[in-house]
mmCIF file of C-alpha atoms in Angstrom:
data_model
loop_
_atom_site.group_PDB
_atom_site.id
_atom_site.type_symbol
_atom_site.label_atom_id
_atom_site.label_comp_id
_atom_site.label_asym_id
_atom_site.label_seq_id
_atom_site.Cartn_x
_atom_site.Cartn_y
_atom_site.Cartn_z
ATOM 1 C CA CYS A 1 -15.276 -12.573 11.488
ATOM 2 C CA GLY A 2 -14.778 -13.084 15.865
ATOM 3 C CA ASP A 3 -10.905 -13.859 14.718
ATOM 4 C CA TYR A 4 -11.208 -11.122 12.352
ATOM 5 C CA VAL A 5 -12.314 -8.542 15.559
ATOM 6 C CA GLU A 6 -9.978 -9.644 17.952
ATOM 7 C CA ALA A 7 -6.933 -9.470 15.301
ATOM 8 C CA CYS A 8 -8.382 -6.234 14.731
ATOM 9 C CA HIS A 9 -10.013 -3.952 17.467
ATOM 10 C CA PRO A 10 -7.250 -1.771 18.243
ATOM 11 C CA PHE A 11 -7.194 -0.237 15.031
ATOM 12 C CA LEU A 12 -10.475 -0.163 14.842
ATOM 13 C CA GLN A 13 -10.599 1.904 17.913
ATOM 14 C CA ASP A 14 -8.675 4.071 16.254
ATOM 15 C CA ASP A 15 -10.152 4.266 12.994
ATOM 16 C CA PRO A 16 -14.153 5.762 12.845
ATOM 17 C CA LEU A 17 -13.815 4.674 9.265
ATOM 18 C CA LEU A 18 -12.039 1.664 9.194
ATOM 19 C CA GLU A 19 -15.290 0.734 12.025
ATOM 20 C CA VAL A 20 -18.089 2.159 10.114
ATOM 21 C CA ALA A 21 -16.456 -0.248 7.178
ATOM 22 C CA PHE A 22 -16.206 -3.709 9.825
ATOM 23 C CA TYR A 23 -19.534 -3.742 11.102
ATOM 24 C CA ALA A 24 -21.702 -3.015 7.403
ATOM 25 C CA ALA A 25 -19.520 -5.820 6.234
ATOM 26 C CA ALA A 26 -20.001 -8.159 8.912
ATOM 27 C CA ALA A 27 -24.112 -6.628 8.114
ATOM 28 C CA ALA A 28 -23.616 -7.165 4.856
ATOM 29 C CA ALA A 29 -21.149 -10.445 4.803
ATOM 30 C CA ALA A 30 -24.487 -12.518 7.485
ATOM 31 C CA PHE A 31 -27.409 -11.222 5.247
ATOM 32 C CA LEU A 32 -25.403 -12.656 2.550
ATOM 33 C CA ASN A 33 -24.500 -16.061 3.891
ATOM 34 C CA ALA A 34 -28.399 -16.631 5.636
ATOM 35 C CA GLY A 35 -28.991 -20.310 5.306
ATOM 36 C CA ALA A 36 -25.347 -21.293 4.294
ATOM 37 C CA ARG A 37 -23.373 -23.774 6.962
ATOM 38 C CA SER A 38 -19.840 -23.747 7.143
ATOM 39 C CA SER A 39 -16.776 -23.630 9.607
ATOM 40 C CA ALA A 40 -14.595 -20.961 10.637
ATOM 41 C CA TYR A 41 -11.678 -22.651 12.242
ATOM 42 C CA LEU A 42 -10.946 -24.249 8.334
ATOM 43 C CA PRO A 43 -8.326 -22.447 5.738
ATOM 44 C CA LEU A 44 -10.843 -20.110 3.990
ATOM 45 C CA PRO A 45 -11.000 -22.224 0.564
ATOM 46 C CA LEU A 46 -11.159 -25.670 2.543
ATOM 47 C CA SER A 47 -13.803 -23.578 4.254
ATOM 48 C CA ILE A 48 -15.816 -22.672 0.460
ATOM 49 C CA PHE A 49 -15.749 -26.273 -1.115
ATOM 50 C CA LEU A 50 -17.595 -28.159 2.313
ATOM 51 C CA SER A 51 -20.085 -25.228 3.096
ATOM 52 C CA ASP A 52 -23.382 -26.519 1.767
ATOM 53 C CA GLN A 53 -23.941 -23.575 -0.008
ATOM 54 C CA PRO A 54 -20.409 -22.799 -1.762
ATOM 55 C CA VAL A 55 -21.313 -18.959 -3.645
ATOM 56 C CA ALA A 56 -23.418 -18.032 -0.984
ATOM 57 C CA PHE A 57 -20.716 -18.592 0.918
ATOM 58 C CA ALA A 58 -17.465 -17.221 -1.569
ATOM 59 C CA ARG A 59 -19.745 -14.007 -1.671
ATOM 60 C CA ALA A 60 -20.226 -13.492 1.836
ATOM 61 C CA ALA A 61 -16.447 -14.151 2.391
ATOM 62 C CA LEU A 62 -15.875 -11.681 -0.101
ATOM 63 C CA VAL A 63 -17.409 -8.818 1.123
ATOM 64 C CA ALA A 64 -16.881 -9.243 4.692
ATOM 65 C CA PHE A 65 -12.644 -9.251 3.491
ATOM 66 C CA VAL A 66 -13.203 -6.521 0.139
ATOM 67 C CA VAL A 67 -15.206 -4.347 2.392
ATOM 68 C CA PRO A 68 -13.145 -3.539 5.546
ATOM 69 C CA CYS A 69 -10.060 -3.583 3.152
ATOM 70 C CA LEU A 70 -10.675 -1.202 1.381
ATOM 71 C CA ALA A 71 -12.153 1.237 4.099
ATOM 72 C CA GLY A 72 -8.657 0.422 5.570
ATOM 73 C CA VAL A 73 -6.670 1.748 2.686
ATOM 74 C CA VAL A 74 -8.618 4.972 2.010
ATOM 75 C CA SER A 75 -8.488 5.428 5.484
ATOM 76 C CA ASN A 76 -4.738 5.038 4.659
ATOM 77 C CA ALA A 77 -4.246 7.594 2.016
ATOM 78 C CA ILE A 78 -6.062 10.032 3.712
ATOM 79 C CA TYR A 79 -3.903 9.796 6.808
ATOM 80 C CA VAL A 80 -0.588 10.112 4.455
ATOM 81 C CA ARG A 81 -2.060 13.063 3.172
ATOM 82 C CA ARG A 82 -2.456 14.589 6.132
ATOM 83 C CA GLN A 83 0.997 13.532 6.960
ATOM 84 C CA THR A 84 2.145 14.959 4.549
ATOM 85 C CA HIS A 85 0.598 18.006 5.202
ATOM 86 C CA ARG A 86 1.578 18.607 8.496
ATOM 87 C CA LEU A 87 5.297 18.034 7.196
ATOM 88 C CA ARG A 88 5.108 20.572 4.815
ATOM 89 C CA LEU A 89 3.213 22.709 6.369
ATOM 90 C CA ALA A 90 5.874 21.910 9.172
ATOM 91 C CA ALA A 91 9.066 22.127 7.076
ATOM 92 C CA HIS A 92 7.735 25.179 5.846
ATOM 93 C CA LEU A 93 7.058 27.061 8.420
ATOM 94 C CA GLN A 94 10.239 26.014 9.410
ATOM 95 C CA GLY A 95 11.808 27.462 6.905
ATOM 96 C CA GLN A 96 10.284 30.212 7.926
ATOM 97 C CA HIS A 97 12.397 30.947 11.421
ATOM 98 C CA HIS A 98 15.244 30.096 10.116
ATOM 99 C CA GLN A 99 14.594 32.687 7.545
ATOM 100 C CA ARG A 100 14.389 35.079 10.548
ATOM 101 C CA LEU A 101 16.887 33.301 12.663
ATOM 102 C CA LEU A 102 19.715 34.121 10.189
ATOM 103 C CA HIS A 103 17.460 38.013 9.133
ATOM 104 C CA GLN A 104 18.230 39.089 12.951
ATOM 105 C CA ALA A 105 21.885 37.842 12.880
ATOM 106 C CA ASN A 106 22.504 40.449 10.184
ATOM 107 C CA LEU A 107 21.020 42.778 11.287
ATOM 108 C CA ARG A 108 22.527 42.259 14.646
ATOM 109 C CA HIS A 109 25.617 42.386 12.563
ATOM 110 C CA GLN A 110 25.007 45.195 10.803
ATOM 111 C CA GLN A 111 24.499 47.384 14.120
ATOM 112 C CA ARG A 112 27.851 46.230 15.239
ATOM 113 C CA ASP A 113 29.698 46.919 11.617
ATOM 114 C CA HIS A 114 28.125 50.703 11.781
ATOM 115 C CA ARG A 115 28.829 51.361 15.354
ATOM 116 C CA ARG A 116 31.806 51.280 14.448
#
């Protein structure tokens, strides 16, 4: 759990949804893992195998992984949707600006032609 915090800390600061999910998952995993002992310094399958309560340990590890993972997927989907909307809006506004410039240029050409 500590390594996960160290690796993800910069992302947690930028994403409130992920941060809440992470801490909620850590609390839930600690609750589910109450009394089960193993080592955090072994690969997960080996930690589960060596645990004195492998089912409780595996369940806690699953919760600690799945909850933040799903929150990250949802958060990324929300971010992509917002970015897509912003890009479409910017393209639309840029298109309107381009049309306005063309219209102004056409008016200038018509005024020049009218003067001649």
